CSV table of C-alpha atoms and ligand atoms in Angstrom, one decimal:
chain,number,residue,atom,x,y,z
A,5,MET,CA,-31.7,-17.7,85.4
A,6,GLU,CA,-34.3,-15.8,87.3
A,7,ARG,CA,-36.6,-18.2,88.4
A,8,GLY,CA,-40.6,-17.3,88.7
A,9,LYS,CA,-40.5,-14.3,86.9
A,10,LYS,CA,-42.0,-13.3,84.0
A,11,ASP,CA,-39.7,-10.5,82.4
A,12,ILE,CA,-39.2,-11.2,78.7
A,13,ALA,CA,-40.7,-10.2,75.4
A,14,VAL,CA,-40.4,-11.8,72.3
A,15,CYS,CA,-40.6,-10.2,69.0
A,16,PHE,CA,-41.3,-11.4,65.7
A,17,PRO,CA,-41.4,-8.9,62.7
A,18,PHE,CA,-42.7,-10.5,59.8
A,19,LYS,CA,-44.1,-10.1,56.2
A,20,LYS,CA,-45.1,-13.0,54.0
A,21,GLU,CA,-44.6,-15.8,55.8
A,22,ASP,CA,-44.7,-19.6,56.0
A,23,ILE,CA,-47.5,-19.6,58.8
A,24,GLU,CA,-47.3,-23.3,59.9
A,25,ASP,CA,-43.4,-22.5,61.0
A,26,PHE,CA,-44.7,-18.7,62.2
A,27,LYS,CA,-47.3,-20.6,64.3
A,28,ARG,CA,-44.6,-23.2,65.9
A,29,ASN,CA,-42.3,-20.4,66.7
A,30,VAL,CA,-44.9,-18.1,68.5
A,31,LYS,CA,-46.3,-21.4,70.3
A,32,GLU,CA,-42.0,-22.3,71.2
A,33,ALA,CA,-41.9,-18.3,72.5
A,34,LEU,CA,-45.5,-18.7,74.4
A,35,SER,CA,-44.2,-21.7,76.2
A,36,HIS,CA,-41.2,-20.4,77.7
A,37,GLU,CA,-41.5,-19.8,81.4
A,38,ARG,CA,-39.9,-16.0,81.5
A,39,VAL,CA,-41.7,-14.8,78.2
A,40,ARG,CA,-44.4,-12.5,79.7
A,41,ASP,CA,-45.1,-10.5,76.0
A,42,ILE,CA,-45.2,-11.5,72.5
A,43,LEU,CA,-45.0,-8.5,69.8
A,44,LEU,CA,-45.9,-9.8,66.3
A,45,ALA,CA,-44.9,-6.7,63.9
A,46,GLY,CA,-46.6,-7.1,60.7
A,47,HIS,CA,-45.6,-5.2,57.8
A,48,SER,CA,-49.5,-4.8,56.7
A,49,GLU,CA,-52.6,-6.5,56.9
A,50,ASN,CA,-51.8,-9.4,54.6
A,51,GLU,CA,-52.8,-12.8,54.3
A,52,THR,CA,-49.7,-14.1,57.0
A,53,TYR,CA,-51.3,-11.0,58.9
A,54,LYS,CA,-54.7,-12.5,58.7
A,55,GLY,CA,-53.6,-16.2,59.1
A,56,VAL,CA,-51.8,-15.0,62.5
A,57,GLU,CA,-55.1,-13.6,63.8
A,58,SER,CA,-57.5,-16.4,63.1
A,59,PHE,CA,-54.5,-18.7,64.8
A,60,ILE,CA,-54.2,-16.4,67.9
A,61,ASN,CA,-58.2,-17.2,68.3
A,62,THR,CA,-57.6,-20.3,68.8
A,63,LEU,CA,-55.5,-19.7,71.8
A,64,SER,CA,-56.3,-19.8,75.3
A,65,ASP,CA,-57.6,-16.9,77.3
A,66,ASP,CA,-54.0,-16.2,79.1
A,67,GLU,CA,-52.1,-16.8,76.0
A,68,ARG,CA,-54.2,-14.4,74.3
A,69,SER,CA,-53.8,-11.6,76.4
A,70,ARG,CA,-50.3,-11.9,76.0
A,71,ILE,CA,-49.7,-11.9,72.1
A,72,HIS,CA,-49.8,-8.3,70.6
A,73,LEU,CA,-50.2,-8.3,67.0
A,74,PHE,CA,-49.7,-4.9,65.3
A,75,THR,CA,-49.4,-3.5,62.1
A,76,GLN,CA,-45.7,-1.3,61.6
A,77,LYS,CA,-45.9,2.3,61.5
A,78,ARG,CA,-44.1,4.7,59.1
A,79,ILE,CA,-41.3,5.7,61.3
A,80,GLY,CA,-37.8,6.5,58.8
A,81,SER,CA,-37.5,8.5,56.1
A,82,LYS,CA,-36.0,5.6,53.9
A,83,ARG,CA,-38.0,2.7,52.1
A,84,PRO,CA,-40.9,1.4,54.4
A,85,GLY,CA,-39.2,-2.3,55.2
A,86,LYS,CA,-37.9,-4.0,57.8
A,87,GLY,CA,-36.4,-1.0,59.8
A,88,ASP,CA,-39.9,0.3,60.7
A,89,GLY,CA,-40.8,-3.2,61.5
A,90,MET,CA,-38.2,-3.2,63.9
A,91,ASN,CA,-38.7,-0.2,65.4
A,92,THR,CA,-42.3,0.0,65.6
A,93,ALA,CA,-41.5,-3.2,68.0
A,94,ILE,CA,-39.0,-1.2,70.0
A,95,LYS,CA,-41.3,1.7,70.9
A,96,TYR,CA,-44.1,-0.6,71.5
A,97,PHE,CA,-42.0,-2.4,73.8
A,98,VAL,CA,-41.0,0.6,75.8
A,99,GLU,CA,-44.7,2.2,75.6
A,100,ASN,CA,-46.7,-0.6,76.3
A,101,THR,CA,-45.2,-3.5,78.1
A,102,ARG,CA,-43.2,-3.5,81.6
A,103,SER,CA,-40.8,-6.5,80.4
A,104,ARG,CA,-37.4,-6.1,81.1
A,105,PHE,CA,-36.1,-7.8,78.1
A,106,LEU,CA,-36.9,-7.6,74.4
A,107,HIS,CA,-36.1,-10.5,72.0
A,108,PHE,CA,-36.2,-10.7,68.3
A,109,TYR,CA,-36.3,-13.4,66.1
A,110,ASP,CA,-37.0,-13.9,62.2
A,111,ALA,CA,-40.4,-15.3,62.0
A,112,ASP,CA,-39.8,-18.0,59.1
A,113,ILE,CA,-37.1,-20.0,60.9
A,114,LYS,CA,-37.1,-23.6,60.8
A,115,SER,CA,-34.6,-24.3,63.6
A,116,PHE,CA,-35.8,-22.0,66.4
A,117,ASP,CA,-37.1,-23.4,69.7
A,118,ARG,CA,-37.5,-21.9,73.1
A,119,THR,CA,-33.4,-22.9,73.9
A,120,TRP,CA,-32.8,-19.9,71.9
A,121,ILE,CA,-34.3,-17.8,74.4
A,122,ASP,CA,-32.6,-19.4,77.1
A,123,ARG,CA,-29.3,-19.0,75.6
A,124,VAL,CA,-29.6,-15.5,74.3
A,125,GLN,CA,-31.1,-14.8,77.9
A,126,LYS,CA,-27.9,-16.3,79.5
A,127,ARG,CA,-26.0,-13.5,78.6
A,128,LEU,CA,-28.3,-10.7,79.4
A,129,ASP,CA,-28.6,-12.3,83.2
A,130,GLU,CA,-24.7,-12.2,83.1
A,131,GLY,CA,-25.1,-8.5,82.8
A,132,PHE,CA,-24.6,-8.0,79.0
A,133,ASP,CA,-26.5,-5.5,77.4
A,134,VAL,CA,-27.1,-7.1,74.1
A,135,ALA,CA,-26.9,-10.7,73.3
A,136,ARG,CA,-27.1,-11.1,69.5
A,137,CYS,CA,-26.9,-14.8,67.9
A,138,PHE,CA,-24.8,-15.8,65.0
A,139,PHE,CA,-24.7,-19.0,63.1
A,140,PRO,CA,-22.7,-21.4,60.8
A,141,ARG,CA,-23.3,-20.1,57.3
A,142,ALA,CA,-22.5,-21.7,53.8
A,143,TYR,CA,-19.1,-20.1,52.6
A,144,THR,CA,-20.9,-18.7,49.2
A,145,ASP,CA,-23.8,-17.3,52.1
A,146,ALA,CA,-23.3,-13.8,54.0
A,147,MET,CA,-22.1,-12.1,51.0
A,148,VAL,CA,-23.3,-8.9,51.9
A,149,THR,CA,-22.0,-9.3,55.4
A,150,TRP,CA,-18.7,-10.3,54.5
A,151,ASN,CA,-18.5,-7.8,51.5
A,152,ILE,CA,-20.4,-4.8,52.4
A,153,THR,CA,-20.9,-4.5,56.2
A,154,ARG,CA,-17.5,-6.0,57.8
A,155,THR,CA,-15.5,-4.6,54.9
A,156,GLY,CA,-17.2,-1.3,55.1
A,157,PHE,CA,-16.8,-1.3,59.2
A,158,ALA,CA,-12.9,-1.8,58.7
A,159,TYR,CA,-12.8,0.8,56.2
A,160,THR,CA,-14.8,3.4,58.0
A,161,TRP,CA,-14.1,2.5,61.8
A,162,PRO,CA,-10.7,0.6,61.4
A,163,ASP,CA,-9.6,1.0,65.1
A,164,THR,CA,-13.0,0.1,66.9
A,165,ILE,CA,-14.4,-3.4,67.4
A,166,LEU,CA,-17.0,-3.3,64.9
A,167,PRO,CA,-15.3,-4.9,62.0
A,168,ASP,CA,-14.9,-7.9,64.0
A,169,ILE,CA,-18.5,-8.7,64.8
A,170,GLU,CA,-19.2,-11.8,63.3
A,171,GLN,CA,-23.0,-11.2,62.7
A,172,PRO,CA,-23.6,-7.4,62.1
A,173,LEU,CA,-26.4,-7.9,60.3
A,174,GLY,CA,-27.9,-10.7,62.4
A,175,GLY,CA,-31.6,-10.0,63.2
A,176,GLU,CA,-31.9,-12.5,66.2
A,177,LEU,CA,-30.9,-10.7,69.4
A,178,GLY,CA,-32.0,-9.8,73.0
A,179,ILE,CA,-31.5,-6.2,74.3
A,180,ARG,CA,-32.0,-4.8,78.1
A,181,ARG,CA,-34.8,-2.5,78.5
A,182,GLU,CA,-32.3,0.6,79.0
A,183,VAL,CA,-31.0,-0.1,75.8
A,184,ALA,CA,-34.6,-0.4,74.0
A,185,GLU,CA,-35.4,3.2,75.6
A,186,LYS,CA,-32.1,4.4,74.1
A,187,LEU,CA,-32.9,3.1,70.7
A,188,SER,CA,-36.4,4.9,70.6
A,189,MET,CA,-35.1,7.7,70.9
A,190,ASP,CA,-32.0,7.7,68.3
A,191,GLU,CA,-32.4,9.7,65.2
A,192,LEU,CA,-30.1,7.0,63.4
A,193,VAL,CA,-31.8,4.1,64.1
A,194,LEU,CA,-35.3,5.4,63.7
A,195,ASP,CA,-34.5,6.6,60.1
A,196,ALA,CA,-33.5,3.0,59.5
A,197,SER,CA,-36.7,2.0,58.1
A,198,ASP,CA,-35.1,-0.6,55.3
A,199,TRP,CA,-32.4,-3.2,55.4
A,200,SER,CA,-30.4,-0.9,56.8
A,201,ILE,CA,-32.0,-1.1,60.6
A,202,ASP,CA,-29.3,-4.3,61.4
A,203,THR,CA,-26.6,-1.9,60.5
A,204,ALA,CA,-28.1,0.6,62.1
A,205,LEU,CA,-28.4,-1.4,65.7
A,206,THR,CA,-24.8,-2.3,65.1
A,207,ILE,CA,-23.5,1.1,65.0
A,208,ALA,CA,-26.0,2.4,67.8
A,209,PHE,CA,-24.3,-0.4,70.1
A,210,ALA,CA,-21.0,0.5,69.3
A,211,ARG,CA,-22.0,4.4,70.2
A,212,TYR,CA,-23.3,3.2,73.4
A,213,ASN,CA,-20.3,1.2,74.2
A,214,VAL,CA,-22.9,-1.6,75.5
A,215,LYS,CA,-21.4,-4.8,76.7
A,216,LEU,CA,-22.1,-6.9,73.9
A,217,TYR,CA,-22.0,-10.9,73.5
A,218,GLU,CA,-22.3,-12.8,70.4
A,219,VAL,CA,-24.2,-16.3,70.8
A,220,TYR,CA,-22.8,-19.0,68.4
A,221,ILE,CA,-26.1,-21.2,67.3
A,222,LYS,CA,-24.6,-24.1,66.3
A,223,GLU,CA,-27.5,-25.8,64.8
A,224,GLY,CA,-27.9,-23.0,62.5
A,225,LYS,CA,-30.6,-20.9,60.9
A,226,HIS,CA,-32.8,-22.9,58.7
A,227,HIS,CA,-34.9,-20.9,56.7
A,228,LYS,CA,-35.3,-19.9,53.0
A,229,LEU,CA,-32.6,-19.7,50.8
A,230,TYR,CA,-32.3,-17.1,48.1
A,231,GLY,CA,-31.8,-18.3,44.4
A,232,LYS,CA,-30.1,-15.2,42.3
A,233,LEU,CA,-28.1,-12.6,43.8
A,234,SER,CA,-30.6,-10.3,42.3
A,235,ASP,CA,-32.8,-11.3,45.2
A,236,LEU,CA,-30.3,-9.3,47.4
A,237,GLU,CA,-29.9,-6.2,45.1
A,238,THR,CA,-31.8,-4.1,47.5
A,239,MET,CA,-30.1,-5.4,50.5
A,240,ALA,CA,-26.7,-4.8,49.5
A,241,VAL,CA,-27.4,-1.1,48.1
A,242,GLU,CA,-29.5,-0.3,51.3
A,243,CYS,CA,-26.5,-1.8,53.9
A,244,PHE,CA,-23.9,-0.1,52.1
A,245,ASN,CA,-25.4,3.3,51.7
A,246,VAL,CA,-25.9,3.1,55.6
A,247,ILE,CA,-22.4,3.2,56.0
A,248,LYS,CA,-21.5,5.5,53.6
A,249,GLU,CA,-24.0,8.0,55.0
A,250,ASN,CA,-22.5,7.7,58.5
A,251,ARG,CA,-19.1,7.8,57.8
A,252,ARG,CA,-18.1,10.9,59.3
A,253,LEU,CA,-19.4,9.5,62.9
A,254,VAL,CA,-16.6,9.6,65.2
A,255,ILE,CA,-16.8,6.0,67.2
A,256,ASP,CA,-14.4,4.3,69.8
A,257,THR,CA,-15.0,1.3,71.5
A,258,SER,CA,-11.8,1.4,73.2
A,259,HIS,CA,-14.0,0.9,76.7
A,260,MET,CA,-17.0,-1.7,75.3
A,261,VAL,CA,-16.9,-4.9,76.6
A,262,TYR,CA,-17.2,-7.6,73.5
A,263,GLU,CA,-16.8,-11.1,74.0
A,264,LYS,CA,-18.1,-14.2,71.8
A,265,ASP,CA,-18.6,-17.7,71.8
A,266,LYS,CA,-16.1,-19.8,70.3
A,267,ILE,CA,-16.5,-21.8,67.0
A,268,GLU,CA,-15.0,-25.4,67.6
A,269,SER,CA,-15.4,-26.3,64.0
A,270,VAL,CA,-17.6,-25.5,61.0
A,271,PRO,CA,-19.9,-28.7,60.2
A,272,GLU,CA,-19.0,-30.1,57.0
A,273,GLU,CA,-22.1,-29.6,54.9
A,274,TYR,CA,-22.1,-25.8,55.5
A,275,LYS,CA,-18.5,-25.6,53.5
A,276,LYS,CA,-19.8,-27.0,50.3
A,277,ARG,CA,-23.4,-25.9,50.0
A,278,ILE,CA,-23.7,-23.1,47.5
A,279,ALA,CA,-25.9,-19.8,48.5
A,280,PHE,CA,-27.3,-19.1,45.2
A,281,ASP,CA,-27.7,-19.8,41.7
A,282,ILE,CA,-24.0,-19.0,40.1
A,283,ASP,CA,-24.9,-19.5,36.0
A,284,GLY,CA,-28.2,-17.4,36.7
A,285,SER,CA,-25.7,-14.2,38.6
A,286,ILE,CA,-23.4,-14.7,35.5
A,287,LYS,CA,-26.1,-13.7,33.1
A,288,GLU,CA,-27.8,-11.0,35.3
A,289,PHE,CA,-24.4,-9.2,35.5
A,290,LYS,CA,-24.0,-9.0,31.9
A,291,SER,CA,-27.7,-8.0,31.5
A,292,GLY,CA,-29.2,-4.7,31.7
A,293,TRP,CA,-26.2,-2.0,30.9
A,294,THR,CA,-27.0,1.5,30.0
A,295,ASP,CA,-24.5,3.8,28.6
A,296,GLU,CA,-25.1,5.8,32.0
A,297,MET,CA,-23.9,2.8,34.1
A,298,LYS,CA,-21.0,2.2,32.0
A,299,SER,CA,-19.9,6.3,32.2
A,300,ILE,CA,-20.4,5.9,35.9
A,301,VAL,CA,-17.6,2.8,35.8
A,302,LYS,CA,-15.6,5.0,33.4
A,303,GLU,CA,-15.6,8.3,35.4
A,304,TYR,CA,-15.3,6.8,38.6
A,305,LEU,CA,-13.6,3.6,39.3
A,306,PRO,CA,-9.7,3.3,38.6
A,307,LYS,CA,-8.8,2.7,35.1
A,308,ASP,CA,-7.5,-0.6,35.7
A,309,VAL,CA,-10.9,-1.9,37.2
A,310,SER,CA,-12.8,-0.1,34.6
A,311,LEU,CA,-11.2,-1.4,31.9
A,312,LYS,CA,-11.9,-5.0,33.4
A,313,VAL,CA,-15.3,-4.7,34.2
A,314,LEU,CA,-16.4,-3.1,30.6
A,315,ASP,CA,-14.4,-6.0,29.1
A,316,ALA,CA,-16.4,-8.1,31.3
A,317,VAL,CA,-19.5,-7.0,30.0
A,318,GLU,CA,-18.9,-7.9,26.6
A,319,ASP,CA,-16.5,-11.1,26.9
A,320,GLY,CA,-17.8,-12.8,29.8
A,321,ASN,CA,-14.6,-13.0,31.8
A,322,TYR,CA,-16.0,-12.3,35.3
A,323,ASP,CA,-13.3,-13.8,37.4
A,324,PHE,CA,-11.0,-11.0,38.3
A,325,MET,CA,-12.5,-8.8,41.7
A,326,ASP,CA,-9.9,-9.9,44.4
A,327,THR,CA,-9.6,-8.9,47.4
A,328,ASN,CA,-7.6,-6.1,46.7
A,329,MET,CA,-9.2,-4.8,43.4
A,330,TRP,CA,-12.8,-4.8,46.2
A,331,TYR,CA,-10.9,-2.5,48.1
A,332,ASP,CA,-10.2,0.2,45.4
A,333,VAL,CA,-13.8,-0.4,44.4
A,334,TYR,CA,-15.2,0.2,47.7
A,335,ASP,CA,-13.1,3.2,48.2
A,336,ALA,CA,-14.8,4.4,44.6
A,337,LEU,CA,-18.0,3.8,45.9
A,338,MET,CA,-17.5,5.7,49.2
A,339,LYS,CA,-16.6,8.6,47.6
A,340,HIS,CA,-19.0,8.6,44.7
A,341,PHE,CA,-22.1,6.4,45.3
A,342,ASP,CA,-25.1,8.2,45.2
A,343,ILE,CA,-28.3,6.2,46.5
A,344,LYS,CA,-30.7,8.7,44.8
A,345,LYS,CA,-29.6,7.6,41.4
A,346,GLN,CA,-31.0,4.3,40.0
A,347,ALA,CA,-28.0,4.0,37.6
A,348,TRP,CA,-25.7,4.4,40.6
A,349,ARG,CA,-27.6,1.3,42.5
A,350,ARG,CA,-27.3,-0.8,39.7
A,351,VAL,CA,-23.7,-0.3,39.3
A,352,LEU,CA,-22.8,-1.4,42.7
A,353,PHE,CA,-24.9,-4.1,42.8
A,354,LYS,CA,-23.0,-5.5,39.5
A,355,LEU,CA,-19.6,-4.4,41.1
A,356,TRP,CA,-20.5,-6.7,44.4
A,357,VAL,CA,-21.8,-9.8,42.0
A,358,LEU,CA,-18.0,-9.8,40.3
A,359,ARG,CA,-16.8,-9.8,44.1
A,360,VAL,CA,-19.2,-12.5,45.0
A,361,LEU,CA,-18.2,-14.9,41.6
A,362,ASN,CA,-14.6,-14.2,42.4
A,363,HIS,CA,-15.2,-15.6,45.8
A,364,ALA,CA,-17.5,-18.6,45.3
A,365,LYS,CA,-15.0,-19.9,42.6
A,366,LEU,CA,-12.3,-20.0,45.3
A,367,ALA,CA,-15.0,-21.4,47.9
A,368,LEU,CA,-15.8,-24.5,45.5
A,369,LYS,CA,-12.3,-24.8,45.1
A,370,ASP,CA,-10.9,-24.7,48.3
A,371,PRO,CA,-13.4,-23.5,51.1
A,372,ASP,CA,-11.6,-23.3,53.9
A,373,GLU,CA,-9.0,-21.0,52.1
A,374,SER,CA,-12.0,-19.0,50.8
A,375,LEU,CA,-13.0,-18.2,54.2
A,376,LYS,CA,-9.4,-17.3,55.1
A,377,SER,CA,-9.3,-14.9,52.2
A,378,LEU,CA,-12.8,-13.4,53.6
A,379,GLN,CA,-11.3,-13.1,56.9
A,380,GLU,CA,-8.1,-11.3,55.3
A,381,MET,CA,-9.8,-9.1,53.2
A,382,VAL,CA,-11.6,-7.6,56.5
A,383,GLU,CA,-7.9,-6.8,57.7
A,384,LEU,CA,-6.5,-5.7,54.8
A,385,PHE,CA,-9.1,-3.1,54.6
A,386,ARG,CA,-8.6,-2.2,58.1
A,387,LYS,CA,-4.6,-2.0,57.6
A,388,LYS,CA,-4.9,0.1,54.5
A,389,ARG,CA,-7.3,2.5,56.4
A,390,LEU,CA,-5.3,2.5,59.2
A,391,SER,CA,-1.9,3.5,57.3
A,392,ARG,CA,-4.3,6.4,55.8
A,393,VAL,CA,-5.5,7.9,59.3
B,417,DGY,C1,-26.0,-12.0,54.5
B,417,DGY,O1,-25.3,-11.2,53.9
B,417,DGY,O2,-25.6,-11.8,55.8
B,417,DGY,C2,-27.1,-11.7,53.6
B,417,DGY,O3,-28.1,-12.2,55.1
B,417,DGY,C3,-27.1,-12.5,52.7
B,417,DGY,O4,-27.1,-13.8,52.9
């Protein structure tokens, strides 16, 4: 660690957050001897924003002068969301601060403390351009990460390091100023105003061939969990779409330096924790099918898959979407999915629910086996695509 220097900016993008957790996290970051700027990028001037504003008024002059509170600008062309917040912060950092490093952390993390900043910064001080956190997660969690993003990377860029990245959707990361400058001018990233931002950043890091380190935060990221899988519908769709949209990009990571912490063992509590309501998700799968959605399934999915899906809508046999079948579904989605059509978005979500339910059943029976099957799924995608190219 370089001593006596204040050279880090820490950003917390936020929307509607638990104000006490948020305040504690800001205080932790403020107390770090190298943190010079705190960027608070709000979605809008909502209740959380006003709460943070009053909190700032209670701080000392020195602390107040280091905090930059602002609302996000409309930068991308997709749905206005997290991506606009991060991009506004990156631009703000480049244009209005002199710090050498920019860190991002979610505002609602209950387990965040200043040692996270140390652990990320250690790698940047060692010469890495980007240090990104990854966490132990319940074996039924990270279902967008595994079934949409890591599989999508293996499908699209099988001969790169992209599918090996543990947490390609991780929002806790540190970057050097030079990387922030590039991102602030990168059309692919600037356009990713919604949930696609984390994927867009991961793709950008691979295109820039940064030196990337993934830092394992073993105590985990304690934050609010979701209820039903439908809480993740928009995220699943947006994370899929950004990969599909960019599928023609040529990415070569053969000269990229990529290292990550070794995971010694995953704490038992994570293996058995159920990340969502299974019965509620089954009900959701069955409801809301329109004729247009059924026609999409019939027309675009391979026959054996479409028959099973349409039967499941009627008879409630949900447990067939194994990793092999998911490859065939993914292939069809890559070719035909159209984000502009509501029916397509709903179909993608429903198919993903089937995949998640199939995985959850295995996770409940044999957690270790289920994790292995996710890793094997990524390799299966990679192998199938490599043998085609
Ligand atoms: C993921 O899949 O990583 C999302 O954060 C949902 O858990």
